[in-house]
CSV table of C-alpha atoms and ligand atoms in Angstrom, one decimal:
chain,number,residue,atom,x,y,z
V,1,MET,CA,43.6,196.4,193.4
V,2,ALA,CA,42.6,194.7,196.7
V,3,SER,CA,39.0,194.2,197.8
V,4,PRO,CA,37.6,196.5,200.5
V,5,GLU,CA,37.8,193.6,202.9
V,6,LEU,CA,41.5,193.0,202.3
V,7,ASP,CA,42.0,196.7,202.5
V,8,ALA,CA,40.4,196.8,205.9
V,9,LEU,CA,42.5,194.0,207.1
V,10,THR,CA,45.7,195.7,205.8
V,11,GLN,CA,44.7,198.9,207.5
V,12,ALA,CA,43.9,197.2,210.8
V,13,LEU,CA,47.3,195.4,210.7
V,14,ALA,CA,49.1,198.7,209.8
V,15,ARG,CA,47.9,200.3,213.0
V,16,LEU,CA,49.7,197.7,215.1
V,17,PRO,CA,52.9,198.9,216.8
V,18,GLY,CA,56.0,198.0,214.8
V,19,LEU,CA,54.0,197.4,211.6
V,20,GLY,CA,53.6,200.0,208.8
V,21,PRO,CA,51.5,199.9,205.7
V,22,ARG,CA,54.2,198.0,203.8
V,23,SER,CA,54.7,195.3,206.4
V,24,ALA,CA,50.9,195.0,206.8
V,25,ARG,CA,50.6,194.4,203.1
V,26,ARG,CA,53.2,191.7,203.3
V,27,ALA,CA,51.5,190.1,206.2
V,28,VAL,CA,48.2,190.0,204.4
V,29,LEU,CA,49.8,188.4,201.4
V,30,HIS,CA,51.4,185.8,203.6
V,31,LEU,CA,48.1,185.1,205.3
V,32,ILE,CA,46.4,184.7,201.9
V,33,LYS,CA,49.1,182.4,200.6
V,34,LYS,CA,49.3,180.3,203.8
V,35,ARG,CA,45.6,180.2,204.5
V,36,GLU,CA,45.6,176.9,206.4
V,37,THR,CA,48.9,177.2,208.3
V,38,SER,CA,48.8,181.0,209.1
V,39,LEU,CA,45.4,182.5,208.6
V,40,VAL,CA,43.3,179.9,210.3
V,41,PRO,CA,45.5,179.5,213.4
V,42,LEU,CA,45.8,183.3,213.7
V,43,LEU,CA,42.1,183.7,213.5
V,44,LYS,CA,41.5,181.0,216.2
V,45,ALA,CA,44.1,182.6,218.5
V,46,LEU,CA,42.6,186.0,218.1
V,47,GLU,CA,39.1,184.7,218.8
V,48,THR,CA,40.2,182.9,221.9
V,49,VAL,CA,42.1,185.8,223.3
V,50,SER,CA,39.4,188.3,222.4
V,51,GLU,CA,36.8,186.2,224.1
V,52,THR,CA,38.7,185.4,227.2
V,53,LEU,CA,40.9,188.5,227.8
V,54,GLU,CA,40.6,190.0,231.2
V,55,THR,CA,42.5,192.3,233.5
V,56,CYS,CA,43.5,190.6,236.7
V,57,ASP,CA,41.7,192.1,239.7
V,58,ILE,CA,44.6,191.5,242.0
V,59,CYS,CA,47.7,192.7,240.0
V,60,GLY,CA,46.4,194.4,236.8
V,61,ASN,CA,48.1,191.9,234.5
V,62,VAL,CA,46.2,191.0,231.3
V,63,ASP,CA,45.6,187.4,230.9
V,64,THR,CA,43.0,184.9,229.7
V,65,HIS,CA,41.8,184.3,233.2
V,66,ASN,CA,41.2,186.4,236.3
V,67,PRO,CA,43.1,186.2,238.7
V,68,CYS,CA,45.9,185.8,236.3
V,69,GLY,CA,48.4,182.9,235.9
V,70,ILE,CA,51.0,184.7,238.0
V,71,CYS,CA,48.7,185.5,240.9
V,72,THR,CA,47.5,181.9,241.0
V,73,ASP,CA,50.9,180.3,240.6
V,74,PRO,CA,51.7,178.6,244.0
V,75,ARG,CA,55.4,178.5,243.2
V,76,ARG,CA,55.6,182.3,243.2
V,77,ASP,CA,57.0,183.9,246.3
V,78,GLU,CA,54.2,185.9,248.0
V,79,LYS,CA,56.7,187.8,250.1
V,80,SER,CA,58.2,189.7,247.1
V,81,LEU,CA,56.2,192.2,245.1
V,82,CYS,CA,57.5,193.9,242.0
V,83,VAL,CA,55.7,197.2,241.1
V,84,VAL,CA,55.8,198.1,237.4
V,85,GLU,CA,54.2,200.9,235.3
V,86,GLU,CA,52.7,198.9,232.5
V,87,VAL,CA,51.7,195.3,231.6
V,88,ALA,CA,54.5,195.3,229.0
V,89,ASP,CA,57.0,195.9,231.9
V,90,LEU,CA,55.6,193.0,233.8
V,91,TRP,CA,55.9,190.8,230.7
V,92,ALA,CA,59.5,191.9,230.1
V,93,LEU,CA,60.5,191.1,233.7
V,94,ASP,CA,58.6,187.9,233.6
V,95,ARG,CA,60.4,186.9,230.4
V,96,SER,CA,63.7,187.3,232.2
V,97,LYS,CA,62.5,184.7,234.7
V,98,LEU,CA,64.7,186.3,237.4
V,99,PHE,CA,62.0,187.6,239.7
V,100,PRO,CA,60.4,184.8,241.6
V,101,GLY,CA,57.7,186.9,243.3
V,102,LYS,CA,54.4,188.5,242.3
V,103,PHE,CA,53.7,191.7,240.4
V,104,HIS,CA,51.6,194.9,240.7
V,105,VAL,CA,50.8,197.0,237.6
V,106,LEU,CA,50.2,200.7,238.3
V,107,GLY,CA,48.7,201.4,234.9
V,108,GLY,CA,51.0,204.3,234.1
V,109,ARG,CA,53.3,206.8,235.8
V,110,LEU,CA,52.8,210.0,237.7
V,111,SER,CA,53.0,212.9,235.3
V,112,ALA,CA,52.3,216.6,235.9
V,113,LEU,CA,52.5,217.2,232.2
V,114,ASP,CA,49.9,214.6,231.2
V,115,GLY,CA,47.8,215.3,234.4
V,116,VAL,CA,48.3,211.8,235.8
V,117,ARG,CA,47.7,211.9,239.5
V,118,PRO,CA,48.2,209.2,242.2
V,119,GLU,CA,44.4,208.4,242.2
V,120,ASP,CA,44.6,207.7,238.4
V,121,LEU,CA,47.0,204.8,239.1
V,122,ALA,CA,46.5,201.5,241.0
V,123,ILE,CA,48.3,202.9,244.1
V,124,ASP,CA,45.5,202.5,246.6
V,125,LYS,CA,45.2,198.9,245.5
V,126,LEU,CA,48.9,198.4,246.0
V,127,VAL,CA,48.7,199.8,249.5
V,128,ALA,CA,45.7,197.6,250.2
V,129,ARG,CA,47.7,194.5,249.1
V,130,ILE,CA,50.5,195.4,251.5
V,131,GLU,CA,48.1,196.2,254.3
V,132,ALA,CA,46.7,192.7,253.9
V,133,GLY,CA,50.1,191.4,255.0
V,134,GLY,CA,52.6,188.8,253.8
V,135,VAL,CA,54.7,191.1,251.7
V,136,GLU,CA,58.3,191.7,252.9
V,137,GLU,CA,60.0,193.2,249.9
V,138,VAL,CA,58.7,195.7,247.3
V,139,VAL,CA,60.8,196.2,244.2
V,140,LEU,CA,60.0,199.5,242.5
V,141,ALA,CA,60.7,198.6,238.9
V,142,MET,CA,59.9,201.9,237.3
V,143,ASN,CA,61.4,203.0,234.0
V,144,ALA,CA,64.6,205.1,234.3
V,145,THR,CA,62.7,208.2,233.1
V,146,LEU,CA,62.0,211.4,235.2
V,147,GLU,CA,58.4,210.4,235.5
V,148,GLY,CA,59.2,206.8,236.4
V,149,GLN,CA,61.6,208.0,239.1
V,150,THR,CA,59.1,210.5,240.5
V,151,THR,CA,56.6,207.7,240.7
V,152,ALA,CA,59.1,205.5,242.6
V,153,HIS,CA,59.8,208.2,245.1
V,154,TYR,CA,56.2,208.9,245.6
V,155,LEU,CA,55.6,205.2,246.2
V,156,ALA,CA,58.5,204.9,248.6
V,157,GLU,CA,57.0,207.6,250.7
V,158,ARG,CA,53.5,206.1,250.6
V,159,LEU,CA,55.0,202.7,251.7
V,160,GLU,CA,57.3,204.2,254.4
V,161,ARG,CA,55.0,203.2,257.3
V,162,PHE,CA,55.1,199.5,256.5
V,163,PRO,CA,57.9,197.2,257.8
V,164,LEU,CA,59.2,196.5,254.2
V,165,ARG,CA,62.4,196.3,252.4
V,166,ILE,CA,61.8,198.7,249.5
V,167,THR,CA,64.3,198.5,246.6
V,168,GLN,CA,64.5,199.8,243.1
V,169,LEU,CA,66.3,198.5,240.0
V,170,ALA,CA,70.0,199.2,239.9
V,171,SER,CA,71.4,202.1,237.9
V,172,GLY,CA,72.6,199.6,235.3
V,173,MET,CA,69.5,200.7,233.5
V,174,PRO,CA,70.3,203.4,230.9
V,175,VAL,CA,68.9,206.8,231.7
V,176,GLY,CA,65.6,207.2,230.0
V,177,GLY,CA,65.6,203.4,229.6
V,178,GLU,CA,62.2,201.6,229.3
V,179,LEU,CA,62.1,198.1,230.7
V,180,ASP,CA,60.3,196.7,227.7
V,181,TYR,CA,63.2,197.6,225.4
V,182,LEU,CA,66.0,196.4,227.5
V,183,ASP,CA,67.8,193.2,226.6
V,184,GLU,CA,67.4,190.4,229.1
V,185,GLY,CA,71.0,190.6,230.4
V,186,THR,CA,70.7,194.3,231.3
V,187,LEU,CA,67.3,193.7,232.9
V,188,ALA,CA,68.6,190.8,234.9
V,189,GLN,CA,71.6,192.9,236.1
V,190,ALA,CA,69.3,195.7,237.1
V,191,LEU,CA,67.1,193.3,239.1
V,192,ARG,CA,70.0,191.4,240.7
V,193,LEU,CA,71.7,194.6,241.8
V,194,ARG,CA,68.6,196.2,243.1
V,195,ARG,CA,69.2,198.6,245.9
V,196,PRO,CA,67.3,200.2,248.8
V,197,VAL,CA,65.4,203.4,247.8
V,198,ALA,CA,67.4,206.3,249.1
C,201,LIG,ZN1,47.4,188.9,238.7
């Protein structure tokens, strides 16, 4: 029988995506056994992240500093801006290392069903970034879902008045596909074959 403290830890871990009660129990046992090499470093990492975590005022990425590492990276191409639904999508694309530009996180997708309207997303912020000048291409990297595509069309209309090349990920993306779940090859292909928004 575990103590209430260990129980609380197990329950907290079990609420994480991808972990259930069984994996959470195994993780807790591992942390107990490997106190010095697992528990202590994990605790330190959690503390650091918890104390320093911020949402980037420019792009909406989550990082330990604001503006984030991507926005402040001088090697990134300011002329290309990739618009994504969620931070997880930004991280997926960034992991693929194929997009040399900067990002913009909307914070979701338009959805009549869930009552998500344009003003609920970081769309005005996106328009303001483009109005500020310097951006030549916008890649609409929405998920291949109905709502993702609705959002892409809406954005394409909102950005019509700017002298931009507006592209979206190629249809190599499986229908209903979510960026975060794609393997890097598929993602790379979708990005490389990006096409103008019709
Ligand atoms: Zn940023």
